[in-house]
CSV table of C-alpha atoms in Angstrom, one decimal:
chain,number,residue,atom,x,y,z
A,1,UNK,CA,-9.1,-22.4,-22.9
A,2,UNK,CA,-9.8,-18.8,-22.1
A,3,UNK,CA,-7.2,-16.8,-20.2
A,4,UNK,CA,-8.2,-15.7,-16.8
A,5,UNK,CA,-8.0,-12.0,-16.1
A,6,UNK,CA,-7.3,-10.3,-12.8
A,7,UNK,CA,-8.3,-6.7,-12.1
A,8,UNK,CA,-5.7,-4.9,-10.1
A,9,UNK,CA,-4.3,-1.4,-9.4
A,10,UNK,CA,-0.8,-0.2,-9.6
A,11,UNK,CA,-0.1,2.2,-6.7
A,12,UNK,CA,2.8,4.4,-7.4
A,13,UNK,CA,5.1,5.2,-4.5
A,14,UNK,CA,7.9,7.8,-4.5
A,15,UNK,CA,10.5,5.1,-5.3
A,16,UNK,CA,8.5,1.9,-5.9
A,17,UNK,CA,5.1,0.5,-7.0
A,18,UNK,CA,2.6,-1.7,-5.3
A,19,UNK,CA,0.3,-4.1,-7.1
A,20,UNK,CA,-3.0,-4.6,-5.2
A,21,UNK,CA,-6.3,-6.3,-6.0
A,22,UNK,CA,-8.7,-3.8,-7.4
A,23,UNK,CA,-11.3,-4.7,-4.8
A,24,UNK,CA,-8.8,-3.8,-2.0
A,25,UNK,CA,-8.7,-0.1,-2.8
A,26,UNK,CA,-11.8,1.6,-1.3
A,27,UNK,CA,-11.0,5.3,-2.1
A,28,UNK,CA,-8.3,7.8,-2.8
A,29,UNK,CA,-8.0,10.9,-0.6
A,30,UNK,CA,-6.1,14.1,-0.6
A,31,UNK,CA,-3.1,14.0,1.7
A,32,UNK,CA,-4.0,17.4,3.2
A,33,UNK,CA,-6.3,15.5,5.6
A,34,UNK,CA,-3.4,13.5,7.1
A,35,UNK,CA,-2.9,14.0,10.8
A,36,UNK,CA,0.8,13.3,11.6
A,37,UNK,CA,1.7,10.5,13.9
A,38,UNK,CA,3.0,11.1,17.4
A,39,UNK,CA,6.6,11.5,18.4
A,40,UNK,CA,7.2,7.9,19.4
A,41,UNK,CA,5.5,6.3,16.4
A,42,UNK,CA,7.6,4.2,14.0
A,43,UNK,CA,9.0,6.2,11.1
A,44,UNK,CA,6.9,4.3,8.6
A,45,UNK,CA,3.6,5.3,10.4
A,46,UNK,CA,2.7,8.6,8.6
A,47,UNK,CA,-0.3,9.2,10.8
A,48,UNK,CA,-4.0,8.9,10.6
A,49,UNK,CA,-6.8,10.2,8.3
A,50,UNK,CA,-10.5,10.5,9.1
A,51,UNK,CA,-12.5,8.2,6.9
A,52,UNK,CA,-16.2,7.2,7.3
A,53,UNK,CA,-16.2,8.3,10.9
A,54,UNK,CA,-13.0,6.6,12.0
A,55,UNK,CA,-9.4,7.4,12.2
A,56,UNK,CA,-7.6,5.2,9.7
A,57,UNK,CA,-3.8,4.6,10.1
A,58,UNK,CA,-1.7,5.6,7.2
A,59,UNK,CA,1.5,3.8,6.3
A,60,UNK,CA,4.5,4.9,4.2
A,61,UNK,CA,5.1,1.5,2.6
A,62,UNK,CA,8.7,2.1,1.5
A,63,UNK,CA,9.8,3.1,5.0
A,64,UNK,CA,8.1,0.0,6.4
A,65,UNK,CA,10.0,-2.1,3.8
A,66,UNK,CA,13.3,-0.7,5.1
A,67,UNK,CA,13.7,2.3,2.8
A,68,UNK,CA,14.0,5.9,3.6
A,69,UNK,CA,11.0,8.0,4.6
A,70,UNK,CA,10.0,10.6,2.1
A,71,UNK,CA,8.3,13.9,2.5
A,72,UNK,CA,4.8,14.4,0.9
A,73,UNK,CA,4.6,16.4,-2.3
A,74,UNK,CA,1.7,18.1,-4.1
A,75,UNK,CA,1.0,14.8,-5.8
A,76,UNK,CA,0.8,12.7,-2.6
A,77,UNK,CA,-2.5,11.0,-2.1
A,78,UNK,CA,-3.8,8.4,0.4
A,79,UNK,CA,-5.1,5.1,-1.0
A,80,UNK,CA,-7.6,3.7,1.5
A,81,UNK,CA,-7.2,-0.1,1.5
A,82,UNK,CA,-9.6,-2.7,2.9
A,83,UNK,CA,-8.0,-4.8,5.5
A,84,UNK,CA,-8.3,-8.6,5.3
A,85,UNK,CA,-7.2,-9.9,8.7
A,86,UNK,CA,-9.5,-8.1,11.2
A,87,UNK,CA,-6.4,-6.9,13.1
A,88,UNK,CA,-7.2,-3.2,12.6
A,89,UNK,CA,-10.0,-1.6,14.5
A,90,UNK,CA,-11.0,0.6,11.5
A,91,UNK,CA,-10.9,-2.5,9.2
A,92,UNK,CA,-8.8,-0.6,6.7
A,93,UNK,CA,-5.6,1.4,6.4
A,94,UNK,CA,-4.1,4.1,4.2
A,95,UNK,CA,-1.0,4.0,2.0
A,96,UNK,CA,0.7,7.2,1.0
A,97,UNK,CA,1.1,7.2,-2.8
A,98,UNK,CA,2.0,9.5,-5.7
A,99,UNK,CA,-1.0,10.4,-7.8
A,100,UNK,CA,-4.0,8.1,-8.3
A,101,UNK,CA,-3.7,4.3,-8.6
A,102,UNK,CA,-4.0,2.9,-12.1
A,103,UNK,CA,-6.4,0.2,-13.0
A,104,UNK,CA,-4.8,-2.7,-14.9
A,105,UNK,CA,-6.2,-5.9,-16.3
A,106,UNK,CA,-3.7,-8.7,-15.9
A,107,UNK,CA,-3.3,-12.2,-17.3
A,108,UNK,CA,-0.3,-14.6,-17.4
A,109,UNK,CA,0.9,-13.1,-20.7
A,110,UNK,CA,1.0,-9.6,-19.2
A,111,UNK,CA,3.1,-10.4,-16.1
A,112,UNK,CA,6.2,-12.1,-15.2
A,113,UNK,CA,7.9,-12.7,-11.9
A,114,UNK,CA,11.0,-10.8,-11.2
A,115,UNK,CA,13.6,-11.0,-8.4
A,116,UNK,CA,12.9,-9.3,-5.1
A,117,UNK,CA,15.2,-6.4,-4.2
A,118,UNK,CA,18.0,-7.0,-1.8
A,119,UNK,CA,16.4,-4.3,0.4
A,120,UNK,CA,13.0,-6.0,0.5
A,121,UNK,CA,11.8,-7.4,3.7
A,122,UNK,CA,11.2,-11.0,2.8
A,123,UNK,CA,8.3,-11.3,5.2
A,124,UNK,CA,6.5,-8.1,3.9
A,125,UNK,CA,7.0,-8.5,0.1
A,126,UNK,CA,5.4,-11.7,-1.1
A,127,UNK,CA,6.9,-11.3,-4.6
A,128,UNK,CA,7.7,-8.8,-7.3
A,129,UNK,CA,6.3,-8.9,-10.8
A,130,UNK,CA,7.0,-7.0,-14.0
A,131,UNK,CA,4.0,-5.6,-16.0
A,132,UNK,CA,5.2,-4.1,-19.2
A,133,UNK,CA,7.9,-1.6,-18.1
A,134,UNK,CA,6.8,-1.4,-14.5
A,135,UNK,CA,8.2,-3.6,-11.6
A,136,UNK,CA,5.8,-3.9,-8.7
A,137,UNK,CA,5.8,-5.4,-5.2
A,138,UNK,CA,3.0,-7.5,-4.0
A,139,UNK,CA,2.7,-6.9,-0.2
A,140,UNK,CA,1.7,-9.4,2.4
A,141,UNK,CA,-1.4,-7.9,4.0
A,142,UNK,CA,-1.1,-10.2,7.0
A,143,UNK,CA,2.3,-8.9,7.9
A,144,UNK,CA,1.4,-5.3,7.1
A,145,UNK,CA,-1.8,-5.3,9.2
A,146,UNK,CA,-0.1,-7.1,12.1
A,147,UNK,CA,2.7,-4.4,12.2
A,148,UNK,CA,0.1,-1.6,12.0
A,149,UNK,CA,-1.9,-3.2,14.8
A,150,UNK,CA,1.2,-3.6,17.0
A,151,UNK,CA,2.3,0.0,16.3
A,152,UNK,CA,-1.2,1.3,17.2
A,153,UNK,CA,-1.7,-1.0,20.3
A,154,UNK,CA,0.0,1.3,22.9
A,155,UNK,CA,-2.2,4.3,21.8
A,156,UNK,CA,-5.4,2.2,22.1
A,157,UNK,CA,-4.5,0.2,25.2
């Protein structure tokens, strides 16, 4: 029986890594296009970025997951991610990341489940996996998009 392979991307964050389906990442942009969020926005909402004629919300995933907010560096990029729930007007959102996401080909032999961190929000992080020497979080897009939609609702109402 042939092993099934999954194409995914590792998105490096300042203090963590996300594992996303390859098809979820639409594009990677420079962070110099980021327009900061307003004063009463949640700390995890970094702001918005213009993409394909729309303002796309940008999240700092670690801050949304209960960690500290970090300041962008010269390596900071914005991974534009296709939404899956329809909750976001733009249909996509950005994630602040460090450098460019790395394409990986996964199979059962290449990954193993690992324990969630005590600091992980159990509703936001579906699971964690280890791929070689890298531990990565698999986020719940339903929760992430719902929180983004809720944070943006006052500005669009």
